Amino acid sequence: MKMNNVSLLFLSHLTLFFICACSQNIAQTQFVYKWSETYCNKDTPVGCKQTPPLKFTLNGFWGTDPNGNIHQGCRDPETRDWNRVFDTAMVSKLTLFWPSLTRQDPKDMWKEAWNTYGTCTISRFKTPTQYFNRASRLDSEIGDLLQSHLINSNGIVPCDSATYSNVEILNSFKQVSNNKDVSFTCKDINTTHAYLNQVTFCYTNDAKNFVDCPTSVTNKRCRVQNIIVPRPSPP
Ligand SMILES: *[C@@H]1O[C@H](CO)[C@@H](O)[C@H](O)[C@H]1NC(C)=O
């Protein structure tokens, strides 16, 4: 009996994996930023090369199914000329919002993003250039807004001694997303306090219009009552 359950579970996971890995028809896209200081210094150490910037930087851009499951690991049908993809203009565009905070070469990081996630969005973005241009476009639409609502306004101030409620953080993000539902995660400190970690914006499959993030995604939202947006400090 036990064995049966286990093998059934295994089979259903295999099927899911199969669907996710092979279908390129994405239902939505997600644009996910990380709060750089949490990523560098409040989570599992990743070895950041310098004091992180006082801002969100891109964590990833990918396609999902209607339930928010990420499509990844598709095969690239073509060999890419990466020197042409990452020309000077593209590098300077991407560096603005998608820097490598670790010692990893940013071009390697972007290549990895295309190979892991971009290749599964190929029904929408035919080439790495289209994929990265769309990411850059999304950042130009919301990056500054995000920065001004969270950082530069009298709203939320990154500071280790200030705490914000879940609702305050959510409302602040929703001003950026045209009031569509977003998700954000935290790195827990204890049962009452946590550091803000990532924020996920959900879009139509062409990554042009905001949509509400699926419940399965918003269900994972950080819900502690005291959220800290930590401020980077020089060593
Ligand atoms: C939880 O962490 C916060 C921030 O570090 C701290 O101020 C608070 O006292 C902690 N609460 C408990 C119950 O340990």
Short mmCIF file of C-alpha atoms and ligand atoms in Angstrom, two decimals:
data_model
loop_
_atom_site.label_atom_id
_atom_site.label_comp_id
_atom_site.label_asym_id
_atom_site.label_seq_id
_atom_site.Cartn_x
_atom_site.Cartn_y
_atom_site.Cartn_z
CA MET A 1 0.00 0.00 0.00
CA LYS A 2 2.69 2.41 1.05
CA MET A 3 4.76 1.46 -1.96
CA ASN A 4 1.83 2.17 -4.25
CA ASN A 5 1.36 5.63 -2.87
CA VAL A 6 4.98 6.40 -3.28
CA SER A 7 5.13 5.23 -6.86
CA LEU A 8 1.93 7.10 -7.68
CA LEU A 9 3.38 10.25 -6.23
CA PHE A 10 6.53 9.68 -8.18
CA LEU A 11 4.58 9.16 -11.40
CA SER A 12 2.49 12.26 -10.96
CA HIS A 13 5.63 14.28 -10.33
CA LEU A 14 7.18 12.86 -13.43
CA THR A 15 4.13 13.85 -15.44
CA LEU A 16 4.20 17.34 -14.04
CA PHE A 17 7.84 17.65 -14.81
CA PHE A 18 7.18 16.43 -18.32
CA ILE A 19 4.48 19.01 -18.88
CA CYS A 20 6.54 21.82 -17.45
CA ALA A 21 9.73 20.96 -19.25
CA CYS A 22 8.25 20.39 -22.68
CA SER A 23 5.36 22.74 -23.14
CA GLN A 24 6.40 26.12 -24.38
CA ASN A 25 2.97 27.67 -24.31
CA ILE A 26 3.19 29.86 -21.31
CA ALA A 27 0.07 31.30 -19.70
CA GLN A 28 1.73 34.17 -17.85
CA THR A 29 5.12 35.66 -17.23
CA GLN A 30 6.67 36.73 -13.97
CA PHE A 31 9.15 39.50 -13.37
CA VAL A 32 10.84 38.97 -10.03
CA TYR A 33 13.00 41.46 -8.20
CA LYS A 34 15.10 40.77 -5.13
CA TRP A 35 15.99 43.23 -2.41
CA SER A 36 19.77 43.23 -2.86
CA GLU A 37 20.75 43.56 0.79
CA THR A 38 18.61 40.61 1.86
CA TYR A 39 20.03 38.53 -0.95
CA CYS A 40 23.60 39.44 -0.09
CA ASN A 41 23.63 39.59 3.68
CA LYS A 42 20.47 38.30 5.30
CA ASP A 43 19.98 34.99 3.57
CA THR A 44 22.23 32.00 2.89
CA PRO A 45 25.60 33.66 2.17
CA VAL A 46 26.14 33.98 -1.56
CA GLY A 47 29.42 35.88 -1.44
CA CYS A 48 28.56 39.28 -2.83
CA LYS A 49 31.54 41.11 -4.23
CA GLN A 50 30.71 44.49 -2.72
CA THR A 51 28.20 46.36 -0.61
CA PRO A 52 24.89 45.73 -2.38
CA PRO A 53 23.08 48.69 -3.96
CA LEU A 54 20.21 50.34 -2.13
CA LYS A 55 17.66 48.92 -4.53
CA PHE A 56 15.87 45.99 -6.02
CA THR A 57 17.74 44.15 -8.72
CA LEU A 58 16.29 41.57 -11.05
CA ASN A 59 16.11 38.03 -9.82
CA GLY A 60 14.48 36.51 -12.87
CA PHE A 61 12.08 36.72 -15.76
CA TRP A 62 10.22 33.59 -16.82
CA GLY A 63 7.05 32.03 -18.13
CA THR A 64 4.58 30.08 -16.04
CA ASP A 65 1.49 27.94 -16.40
CA PRO A 66 -1.89 29.34 -15.20
CA ASN A 67 -1.04 28.27 -11.64
CA GLY A 68 2.25 30.09 -11.57
CA ASN A 69 4.46 27.03 -12.00
CA ILE A 70 7.67 28.13 -13.68
CA HIS A 71 8.56 26.70 -17.08
CA GLN A 72 12.22 25.86 -17.19
CA GLY A 73 14.80 23.71 -18.85
CA CYS A 74 13.62 23.90 -22.46
CA ARG A 75 16.07 23.21 -25.24
CA ASP A 76 17.42 26.07 -27.29
CA PRO A 77 16.85 25.16 -30.94
CA GLU A 78 19.74 27.36 -32.05
CA THR A 79 23.34 28.09 -31.26
CA ARG A 80 23.65 31.70 -30.23
CA ASP A 81 26.32 34.17 -31.04
CA TRP A 82 26.57 35.60 -27.55
CA ASN A 83 29.00 38.31 -28.46
CA ARG A 84 26.37 39.71 -30.75
CA VAL A 85 23.57 39.34 -28.19
CA PHE A 86 25.58 41.04 -25.48
CA ASP A 87 26.83 44.00 -27.45
CA THR A 88 27.77 47.18 -25.62
CA ALA A 89 24.26 48.60 -25.74
CA MET A 90 22.68 45.44 -24.33
CA VAL A 91 25.29 45.09 -21.61
CA SER A 92 24.76 48.62 -20.40
CA LYS A 93 20.97 48.18 -20.45
CA LEU A 94 21.07 44.94 -18.47
CA THR A 95 23.70 46.10 -16.01
CA LEU A 96 21.34 48.82 -14.79
CA PHE A 97 18.76 46.49 -13.32
CA TRP A 98 20.15 42.96 -13.64
CA PRO A 99 23.69 43.16 -12.27
CA SER A 100 25.55 40.20 -10.95
CA LEU A 101 25.98 40.88 -7.25
CA THR A 102 28.32 37.94 -6.82
CA ARG A 103 31.59 37.23 -8.56
CA GLN A 104 29.79 35.45 -11.36
CA ASP A 105 30.39 37.09 -14.72
CA PRO A 106 27.14 38.93 -15.57
CA LYS A 107 27.18 37.59 -19.12
CA ASP A 108 27.33 34.05 -17.76
CA MET A 109 24.45 34.85 -15.44
CA TRP A 110 22.31 36.24 -18.28
CA LYS A 111 23.19 33.30 -20.51
CA GLU A 112 22.08 30.97 -17.75
CA ALA A 113 18.82 32.90 -17.46
CA TRP A 114 18.15 32.46 -21.16
CA ASN A 115 19.11 28.79 -21.16
CA THR A 116 17.07 27.95 -18.08
CA TYR A 117 14.03 30.16 -18.49
CA GLY A 118 14.20 32.21 -21.66
CA THR A 119 14.20 29.14 -23.87
CA CYS A 120 10.77 28.20 -22.48
CA THR A 121 9.33 31.57 -23.52
CA ILE A 122 10.39 31.12 -27.12
CA SER A 123 6.79 31.07 -28.34
CA ARG A 124 6.74 34.75 -27.29
CA PHE A 125 10.35 35.86 -27.42
CA LYS A 126 12.02 34.28 -30.40
CA THR A 127 15.57 35.24 -29.58
CA PRO A 128 17.65 36.09 -26.52
CA THR A 129 17.69 39.69 -27.77
CA GLN A 130 13.89 39.84 -27.71
CA TYR A 131 13.80 38.24 -24.27
CA PHE A 132 16.36 40.62 -22.77
CA ASN A 133 14.82 43.65 -24.47
CA ARG A 134 11.47 42.78 -22.97
CA ALA A 135 13.04 42.43 -19.53
CA SER A 136 14.69 45.81 -19.97
CA ARG A 137 11.38 47.31 -21.08
CA LEU A 138 9.61 45.95 -18.00
CA ASP A 139 12.26 47.41 -15.76
CA SER A 140 12.01 50.77 -17.46
CA GLU A 141 8.26 50.70 -16.83
CA ILE A 142 8.30 49.75 -13.16
CA GLY A 143 11.84 49.91 -11.81
CA ASP A 144 11.78 53.63 -11.07
CA LEU A 145 8.29 53.46 -9.66
CA LEU A 146 9.30 50.67 -7.38
CA GLN A 147 12.29 52.65 -6.28
CA SER A 148 10.30 55.81 -5.64
CA HIS A 149 7.48 54.10 -3.75
CA LEU A 150 9.75 52.12 -1.56
CA ILE A 151 12.89 54.05 -1.26
CA ASN A 152 12.68 57.65 -2.23
CA SER A 153 9.22 58.57 -1.04
CA ASN A 154 8.12 59.11 2.51
CA GLY A 155 6.61 55.65 2.27
CA ILE A 156 8.82 52.76 3.08
CA VAL A 157 12.31 53.51 4.22
CA PRO A 158 15.00 50.85 4.14
CA CYS A 159 16.29 50.83 7.67
CA ASP A 160 17.05 47.99 10.04
CA SER A 161 15.09 49.50 12.88
CA ALA A 162 11.88 50.33 10.99
CA THR A 163 9.18 47.75 10.50
CA TYR A 164 6.26 47.73 8.10
CA SER A 165 3.14 45.65 8.10
CA ASN A 166 2.35 43.17 5.45
CA VAL A 167 -0.49 45.38 4.21
CA GLU A 168 1.73 48.45 3.97
CA ILE A 169 4.25 46.58 1.87
CA LEU A 170 1.56 45.01 -0.29
CA ASN A 171 -0.16 48.34 -0.93
CA SER A 172 3.10 49.92 -1.82
CA PHE A 173 3.78 47.25 -4.46
CA LYS A 174 0.23 47.42 -5.77
CA GLN A 175 0.72 51.07 -6.60
CA VAL A 176 3.33 49.87 -9.04
CA SER A 177 1.26 46.99 -10.47
CA ASN A 178 -1.90 48.97 -11.30
CA ASN A 179 -3.45 47.42 -8.25
CA LYS A 180 -3.00 43.87 -9.54
CA ASP A 181 -2.16 41.28 -6.94
CA VAL A 182 1.56 40.74 -6.43
CA SER A 183 3.47 38.36 -4.25
CA PHE A 184 6.42 39.05 -2.03
CA THR A 185 8.51 36.79 0.11
CA CYS A 186 10.53 37.29 3.25
CA LYS A 187 13.52 35.83 4.93
CA ASP A 188 12.28 35.05 8.41
CA ILE A 189 14.09 36.32 11.47
CA ASN A 190 11.69 34.85 14.02
CA THR A 191 7.93 34.32 14.26
CA THR A 192 7.12 38.04 14.28
CA HIS A 193 9.87 39.65 12.21
CA ALA A 194 11.28 39.07 8.74
CA TYR A 195 13.37 40.76 6.08
CA LEU A 196 11.77 41.62 2.77
CA ASN A 197 13.26 39.34 0.15
CA GLN A 198 11.64 39.19 -3.30
CA VAL A 199 8.67 40.66 -5.10
CA THR A 200 6.94 38.98 -8.02
CA PHE A 201 4.95 40.90 -10.62
CA CYS A 202 2.72 38.81 -12.88
CA TYR A 203 2.00 39.65 -16.50
CA THR A 204 0.15 38.36 -19.53
CA ASN A 205 2.14 35.81 -21.52
CA ASP A 206 3.53 38.51 -23.81
CA ALA A 207 4.75 40.36 -20.68
CA LYS A 208 2.87 43.50 -21.64
CA ASN A 209 0.06 43.86 -19.12
CA PHE A 210 -0.19 43.22 -15.43
CA VAL A 211 -2.42 40.40 -14.22
CA ASP A 212 -3.18 39.24 -10.71
CA CYS A 213 -0.64 36.67 -9.61
CA PRO A 214 -2.28 33.24 -9.18
CA THR A 215 -3.44 32.33 -5.69
CA SER A 216 -0.91 29.54 -5.46
CA VAL A 217 1.75 32.23 -5.77
CA THR A 218 0.19 34.87 -3.51
CA ASN A 219 -0.45 32.15 -0.91
CA LYS A 220 3.27 31.97 -0.37
CA ARG A 221 3.36 35.66 0.43
CA CYS A 222 5.16 36.82 3.50
CA ARG A 223 2.64 37.32 6.28
CA VAL A 224 4.57 38.24 9.38
CA GLN A 225 3.45 41.43 11.05
CA ASN A 226 6.81 43.19 11.10
CA ILE A 227 8.72 43.44 7.87
CA ILE A 228 12.13 45.06 7.73
CA VAL A 229 13.65 46.40 4.52
CA PRO A 230 17.30 46.20 5.51
CA ARG A 231 19.68 48.96 4.55
CA PRO A 232 23.04 48.02 3.10
CA SER A 233 25.97 49.25 5.12
CA PRO A 234 29.61 49.32 4.09
CA PRO A 235 31.76 46.66 5.78
C1 LIG B 1 12.46 39.01 16.53
O1 LIG B 1 13.42 39.75 15.78
C2 LIG B 1 13.33 41.16 15.94
C3 LIG B 1 14.29 41.82 14.96
O2 LIG B 1 15.58 41.31 15.08
C4 LIG B 1 13.57 41.53 17.39
O3 LIG B 1 13.47 42.94 17.54
C5 LIG B 1 12.54 40.82 18.25
O4 LIG B 1 12.80 41.10 19.61
C6 LIG B 1 12.58 39.33 17.99
N1 LIG B 1 11.49 38.70 18.73
C7 LIG B 1 11.64 37.59 19.44
C8 LIG B 1 10.42 37.05 20.07
O5 LIG B 1 12.74 37.02 19.55
#
